[in-house]
Every structure is written in structure tokens, then in C-alpha cells.
XYZ file of C-alpha atoms in Angstrom:
377
model
C 83.784 -43.300 -98.365
C 80.555 -43.935 -96.632
C 82.011 -45.483 -93.718
C 84.596 -42.728 -93.474
C 82.085 -40.237 -93.281
C 80.212 -42.015 -90.474
C 83.297 -42.374 -88.264
C 84.046 -38.592 -89.003
C 80.274 -37.762 -87.765
C 80.547 -40.021 -84.766
C 83.850 -38.378 -83.780
C 81.954 -34.768 -84.054
C 79.277 -35.937 -82.292
C 81.407 -37.582 -79.623
C 83.454 -34.731 -79.089
C 80.665 -32.389 -78.899
C 79.179 -34.339 -75.925
C 82.547 -34.485 -74.160
C 82.682 -30.925 -74.649
C 79.181 -30.211 -73.386
C 79.804 -32.608 -70.416
C 83.040 -30.649 -69.702
C 81.288 -27.416 -69.773
C 78.374 -28.801 -67.552
C 81.510 -29.678 -65.019
C 82.577 -26.146 -64.968
C 79.248 -24.719 -64.248
C 78.741 -27.216 -61.623
C 81.938 -26.505 -59.850
C 81.034 -22.733 -60.129
C 77.575 -23.349 -58.388
C 79.106 -25.700 -55.742
C 81.588 -22.976 -54.653
C 79.137 -20.381 -54.531
C 76.789 -22.480 -52.191
C 73.042 -22.726 -52.108
C 72.008 -20.120 -49.578
C 69.795 -17.645 -51.062
C 69.985 -15.372 -47.975
C 73.329 -14.534 -49.023
C 72.575 -14.023 -52.595
C 74.557 -17.333 -53.771
C 72.938 -17.460 -57.122
C 73.984 -14.093 -58.001
C 76.343 -14.887 -60.746
C 74.261 -17.365 -62.412
C 73.408 -16.355 -66.011
C 72.746 -18.037 -69.728
C 75.546 -20.282 -69.500
C 74.056 -21.900 -66.152
C 70.635 -22.123 -68.233
C 72.440 -23.660 -71.102
C 74.014 -26.667 -69.072
C 70.753 -27.258 -67.183
C 68.775 -27.719 -70.603
C 71.272 -29.710 -71.961
C 71.035 -32.355 -68.934
C 66.934 -31.998 -69.186
C 66.644 -32.619 -72.898
C 68.314 -36.103 -71.937
C 65.769 -36.588 -69.467
C 62.913 -35.630 -71.369
C 64.252 -38.018 -74.257
C 65.005 -40.996 -71.834
C 61.318 -40.527 -70.445
C 59.176 -40.332 -73.967
C 59.064 -36.835 -74.833
C 58.536 -36.458 -78.449
C 60.076 -33.177 -79.909
C 57.668 -31.041 -81.566
C 58.217 -29.736 -85.446
C 59.178 -26.068 -85.272
C 55.911 -24.920 -86.660
C 53.769 -26.970 -84.143
C 55.805 -26.047 -81.122
C 55.372 -22.179 -82.016
C 51.744 -22.747 -82.286
C 51.590 -24.537 -78.829
C 53.356 -21.571 -77.393
C 51.215 -19.137 -78.806
C 48.062 -20.937 -77.929
C 49.224 -21.765 -74.161
C 51.042 -18.578 -73.087
C 50.170 -15.984 -75.973
C 53.953 -16.044 -76.774
C 55.031 -15.666 -80.468
C 58.385 -17.242 -81.469
C 60.369 -15.370 -83.799
C 62.483 -17.939 -85.713
C 64.812 -15.216 -86.938
C 65.562 -14.211 -83.777
C 69.299 -15.198 -82.324
C 68.122 -15.356 -78.587
C 67.648 -19.165 -77.647
C 65.138 -18.491 -75.033
C 61.749 -16.460 -73.950
C 60.980 -15.799 -70.446
C 57.404 -16.206 -69.134
C 56.839 -14.698 -65.876
C 54.268 -16.909 -64.323
C 52.672 -13.870 -62.279
C 53.119 -11.015 -64.449
C 52.589 -12.180 -68.060
C 53.627 -8.799 -69.496
C 56.752 -9.110 -68.160
C 58.750 -10.295 -71.051
C 62.155 -8.872 -70.717
C 64.602 -11.785 -71.238
C 66.921 -11.931 -67.819
C 68.156 -14.950 -66.509
C 67.553 -15.710 -62.853
C 67.019 -19.040 -61.025
C 63.889 -19.934 -59.397
C 63.321 -17.839 -56.201
C 60.607 -16.048 -54.354
C 61.094 -13.038 -56.877
C 62.059 -14.826 -59.958
C 58.928 -17.045 -60.952
C 59.828 -17.615 -64.407
C 59.612 -20.466 -66.792
C 61.913 -20.393 -69.800
C 60.903 -21.605 -72.989
C 63.648 -23.255 -75.147
C 63.528 -22.614 -78.565
C 66.064 -25.182 -79.633
C 65.338 -28.121 -77.939
C 61.304 -27.203 -78.040
C 60.344 -27.622 -74.200
C 59.799 -25.422 -71.210
C 61.585 -25.358 -67.954
C 62.023 -23.642 -64.578
C 65.758 -22.243 -64.043
C 67.007 -24.697 -61.516
C 70.593 -24.880 -60.177
C 72.207 -27.989 -61.642
C 72.380 -30.005 -58.343
C 68.315 -29.648 -58.026
C 68.069 -31.969 -61.444
C 71.293 -33.615 -61.367
C 72.545 -36.237 -58.919
C 75.909 -34.569 -59.008
C 77.681 -36.964 -56.379
C 77.243 -40.095 -58.936
C 77.712 -38.319 -62.204
C 80.594 -36.056 -61.236
C 81.902 -37.369 -57.898
C 85.347 -35.772 -58.519
C 83.555 -32.488 -57.775
C 83.072 -33.287 -54.414
C 86.493 -31.848 -53.066
C 84.906 -28.383 -53.945
C 82.575 -28.766 -51.257
C 85.166 -29.448 -48.596
C 85.896 -26.123 -47.564
C 83.510 -23.878 -45.825
C 81.813 -20.982 -47.681
C 82.532 -17.532 -45.780
C 80.354 -14.772 -47.031
C 82.123 -11.498 -47.414
C 81.675 -8.893 -44.645
C 78.398 -7.366 -44.430
C 76.814 -4.702 -42.004
C 74.907 -5.980 -39.149
C 73.760 -3.264 -37.074
C 76.572 -1.129 -36.096
C 79.605 -3.323 -37.142
C 80.754 -5.882 -39.795
C 80.205 -9.518 -39.508
C 81.107 -12.724 -41.704
C 78.706 -15.410 -42.238
C 78.603 -18.971 -43.398
C 76.490 -19.946 -46.207
C 75.080 -23.613 -46.371
C 76.083 -25.826 -49.277
C 74.335 -28.445 -51.510
C 75.732 -31.357 -49.600
C 74.069 -30.088 -46.414
C 70.599 -30.819 -47.834
C 71.491 -34.283 -49.314
C 68.337 -36.167 -48.320
C 66.359 -33.002 -49.105
C 67.750 -32.822 -52.512
C 67.012 -36.355 -53.341
C 63.253 -35.786 -52.990
C 63.598 -32.524 -54.672
C 65.280 -33.706 -57.599
C 62.604 -36.602 -58.013
C 59.943 -33.723 -57.942
C 61.877 -31.558 -60.442
C 62.381 -34.247 -62.941
C 58.847 -35.403 -62.855
C 57.403 -31.758 -63.033
C 59.758 -31.551 -66.110
C 58.440 -34.561 -67.861
C 54.778 -34.157 -66.907
C 54.544 -30.544 -68.109
C 56.135 -30.915 -71.321
C 54.492 -34.238 -72.058
C 51.031 -32.826 -71.195
C 51.307 -29.666 -72.710
C 53.178 -30.370 -76.106
C 52.484 -34.322 -76.592
C 48.862 -34.102 -75.398
C 49.562 -36.768 -73.035
C 46.501 -36.768 -70.505
C 47.946 -39.400 -68.464
C 49.856 -36.508 -66.578
C 47.150 -34.438 -66.011
C 46.142 -36.007 -62.270
C 49.653 -35.743 -61.196
C 49.867 -31.955 -62.461
C 46.612 -30.998 -60.948
C 47.829 -32.646 -57.611
C 51.319 -31.494 -57.408
C 51.380 -28.090 -59.627
C 47.560 -27.186 -59.451
C 48.204 -23.218 -59.127
C 50.316 -23.488 -62.136
C 47.472 -25.486 -64.300
C 45.121 -23.190 -62.861
C 46.878 -19.846 -64.098
C 46.832 -21.359 -67.544
C 43.405 -20.665 -67.926
C 42.902 -17.709 -65.570
C 45.990 -15.662 -66.355
C 47.115 -16.803 -69.638
C 43.566 -17.594 -71.257
C 44.417 -21.034 -72.412
C 41.100 -22.377 -73.200
C 41.509 -25.132 -75.828
C 41.943 -28.016 -73.538
C 38.623 -28.690 -72.390
C 39.575 -31.102 -69.826
C 41.595 -28.319 -67.974
C 38.942 -25.981 -68.498
C 36.511 -27.911 -66.967
C 38.574 -28.431 -63.930
C 39.227 -24.922 -63.494
C 35.707 -23.789 -63.891
C 34.550 -26.561 -61.587
C 37.151 -25.392 -58.871
C 36.109 -22.095 -58.811
C 32.490 -22.624 -59.114
C 31.816 -21.149 -55.704
C 33.972 -17.921 -56.364
C 32.273 -16.961 -60.005
C 32.966 -13.368 -59.484
C 36.486 -14.057 -59.669
C 36.381 -15.792 -62.913
C 34.081 -13.286 -64.559
C 35.437 -10.293 -63.075
C 39.274 -11.069 -63.760
C 39.279 -13.608 -66.467
C 36.989 -13.418 -69.189
C 37.225 -9.553 -70.163
C 40.797 -8.536 -69.519
C 43.473 -6.070 -70.947
C 46.168 -7.715 -73.050
C 49.644 -6.630 -72.597
C 49.145 -3.854 -75.186
C 46.410 -2.435 -73.142
C 43.420 -3.486 -75.396
C 40.317 -5.620 -74.319
C 40.782 -9.318 -74.783
C 37.970 -11.680 -74.662
C 38.055 -15.425 -73.590
C 35.652 -16.729 -75.322
C 36.360 -20.275 -74.512
C 35.165 -19.403 -70.643
C 32.132 -17.722 -72.232
C 31.343 -21.131 -74.219
C 31.656 -23.004 -71.053
C 29.071 -20.896 -69.507
C 26.774 -21.076 -72.061
C 27.344 -25.178 -72.255
C 26.849 -25.674 -68.650
C 24.204 -23.581 -67.463
C 20.832 -25.056 -66.428
C 18.378 -24.227 -63.669
C 20.740 -25.795 -60.972
C 24.151 -24.621 -62.473
C 23.734 -21.071 -63.007
C 26.414 -19.195 -60.637
C 28.513 -18.324 -63.435
C 25.680 -17.175 -65.651
C 24.201 -15.007 -62.930
C 27.479 -13.530 -62.206
C 27.609 -12.063 -66.065
C 24.246 -10.219 -65.100
C 25.551 -9.014 -61.785
C 28.603 -7.434 -63.335
C 27.042 -5.836 -66.567
C 26.887 -2.254 -65.207
C 29.120 0.295 -66.714
C 30.737 0.920 -63.398
C 31.871 -2.601 -63.264
C 34.233 -2.064 -66.208
C 35.939 1.429 -65.465
C 39.085 0.306 -66.980
C 37.876 0.124 -70.242
C 36.650 2.584 -72.881
C 33.311 3.184 -73.973
C 33.480 1.225 -77.004
C 35.126 -1.774 -75.222
C 32.476 -1.739 -72.658
C 29.850 -1.974 -75.695
C 31.542 -5.169 -76.693
C 31.589 -6.544 -73.253
C 27.979 -5.982 -72.848
C 27.514 -7.555 -76.497
C 29.371 -10.723 -75.302
C 27.591 -10.867 -72.114
C 24.362 -10.571 -73.431
C 25.181 -13.070 -76.407
C 25.858 -15.799 -73.700
C 23.504 -14.911 -70.965
C 20.298 -13.308 -72.483
C 18.983 -16.345 -74.348
C 19.624 -18.677 -71.314
C 17.001 -16.736 -69.414
C 14.432 -17.961 -72.035
C 15.723 -21.556 -71.797
C 15.772 -21.825 -67.873
C 13.244 -20.373 -65.599
C 15.606 -19.814 -62.774
C 18.199 -18.105 -65.062
C 17.905 -14.406 -64.343
C 15.636 -14.745 -61.471
C 16.240 -12.010 -58.800
C 13.802 -11.199 -55.782
C 10.963 -12.776 -57.833
C 11.769 -10.798 -60.973
C 13.394 -12.342 -64.244
C 15.992 -10.089 -65.921
C 18.100 -10.391 -68.900
C 21.206 -8.071 -69.326
C 19.799 -6.301 -72.266
C 16.328 -6.307 -70.819
C 17.481 -4.397 -67.688
C 19.055 -1.851 -69.931
C 15.949 -1.439 -72.121
C 13.832 -1.094 -69.193
C 16.206 1.690 -67.612
C 17.531 3.704 -70.399
C 15.980 6.269 -72.467
C 15.031 5.381 -75.738
C 17.698 7.688 -77.526
C 20.542 5.833 -75.203
C 19.054 2.585 -76.080
C 18.730 3.413 -79.673
C 22.579 4.290 -79.562
C 23.408 1.177 -78.205
C 21.572 -0.929 -81.014
C 23.204 1.177 -83.515
C 26.563 0.396 -82.329
C 25.957 -3.446 -82.195
C 24.678 -2.911 -85.916
C 27.820 -0.863 -87.148
C 29.837 -3.758 -85.809
C 28.198 -6.353 -87.305
C 26.598 -7.724 -84.041
C 30.308 -8.893 -83.548
C 29.563 -11.764 -85.510
C 27.849 -13.133 -82.321
C 25.325 -15.975 -83.092
C 22.693 -14.933 -80.145
C 22.984 -11.115 -79.917
C 20.077 -10.249 -82.026
C 17.819 -12.943 -80.205
C 19.070 -11.247 -77.077
C 17.816 -8.003 -78.614
C 14.430 -9.180 -79.156
C 14.190 -10.801 -75.646
C 15.286 -7.042 -74.110
C 12.547 -5.397 -75.993
C 9.825 -7.440 -74.416
C 10.762 -5.862 -71.225
């Protein structure tokens, strides 16, 4: 009975693989017939089935290269911490789309990678992330499916289009026209797939150097745009990389509007500033002082600005006591709240402190100390 069950299971699994391979072949033929010329919109008919075929191939690549699939809960937690996205396990959709440049663009649509579609896709079933590639960009189809080469024998003539005053026809390039380039591109895409997923989901630090060398912008955006600060090695690299442009981090990456339009505070970056400021390394800290005026945060409500001020002072003001160079400007030494205590009418100062108390000092450990420092000014 057990042997019979095993053979039945093996038959079902083999049938599934054969069926999936045939599906991949059908998708591949469609993509080969369309060509690879984005100038003439050769990717316009790609959709979810194209992505399905891709992730089936990529799942095999990942498993063959030591990727360990996380449990459902662990994967969901990682996605929330890294990208700020919540996976609904009851949803029937297989994917979440992450727009690398406009994180609040969450509408699920299926577009291969292009200048205008810089998307990542979270595969909820196989539990990894991917770029939406065309199959020839990840798979050496000439070896796996040599029989499909016949579909590239004919030239691809694009339908008539208007050029100037008349109608013209154009020939689209095909995947075979870029054979040598594709060899290099596939190797890079496969390594990117492996390194991203093993680093982010398997905590494989051996992938870090390759990623910051070859995918530095993406790695930086994880911190600056998505607010991922739990990985201290990554956070340190981003902060050191941007040390000569501290205003960009303070102004754009610490106090931000979330996708609901509310204030979000990246406390991990403030903790970095607290832990790494000294008399020599103080640019980030000083930028908190320089950007503490109400006019610097016009997009936020008064209550949100008060909270921003509290977090800034909690981080910066005690450092002025610890380091003689922190807060020093034009031979005068200032703290954030100290400047306000000096310049605000007493009534306004008391109103500010009352708001702090009302919010239980936002549970910040150094805010009351900052207030005491301010009242010496």
C-alpha cells in the first residue's frame, strides 16, 4: 500500500514538472516571437503567467544555490521589516509589487523591468523576491529548449506606425541578436537573485560585499527610502557613505510621511547618530540642530513638528553636554531646546513643555534631560 502511494505521489509530481515545463516552453515561444526591442513595445503582452514561469525557474536556481525557504511567519516578518509591507495570508493573490522608487505605489500590475517599471515582486508562495525578467534574461533557452530556436528564424516586422507624415515598418531586434550580452546578463541576474534573497532572508553576510558593489543603489534605498535599519552593518555602510551629505539623510530619511500621510520616525538612524557622534564625527548631529526650525518641516502638522522636535532634542541636546564641539557655532554653543528657550516667549515655551508632558515625553529616555539643559540658556 505504501509503495503504491509512493508511485502515485511520484507520478503526480512528475506530471506537475512536465506540465510546468510545457507551460514555460509556451511562454518562452511567445516571448521569442515578440522579440526583445522595448523601443517597439515587445513586452506589452507580458502578464502574470510570464511571471509565474519566471519564478518557477528562479525557485530552482535558488534551491540549487543553498537558499533556505523561510517559514510563513518568518518570511512575513522579514517583508514587513524590510519593505514595510504586510502580507495577507488570506488573499488569493500570489504576488505583491514593490516600486523601488515610489514605495506607495502598491497597485498590483505585471510589467517586466524597464525604465518605467522599476518593480520588485514578492512571491508569497515560494517566499523570495525577484525582478520581472523575460525568460531569456535568466534562462539559457538555447540549451534547455533548443527546439524553440526555429521561432527566431523569421524577422519580426513591427506593424505599421506613423513616422513624420507617412506610415513606416520597422524590424525589431530578437534575443538571438544579443547572444554574448545575454550570457553576461544572465550570470548577473542569477547572482543578483541569489545574493539578494540569501542576504535579506537567510542573513547570509557573505553576500554583502557583492551587493554593495553591484547593487549599491538598491541597498542604500532599503535604508533611506524604505526605512530598514535593523541590519546594523547595512545601516553603518549607508551612513558612512552619506557622511559628507548629512542634510540629505536628516531632511529626507529620518522624519518622513508614510503612505497614509502620517509622520514616521526612523529611530534606527537617530540611534546611529547618538552612538556615533563625538568631537570629530558630528556632521549628522549638527544637521539636526540646523534643521530644527518650524519652517524646515512645513509639510507636517504642529503636533507632528512638536514630536519631531522632541526626537531631535532627545538625540542631540545631551550630546552638547558630552562633547564640547557638538552644538558649537560661531563661538556660541547651542542645544536645540536651548535655542528655543532663549528665543521663545515664556508662554510659548511653557506650551511646548506642556505638550511634551501630555505625551508622556514620547517615552524618550533623554528628553527631560534635554529640557533641563535648555533651561540653563
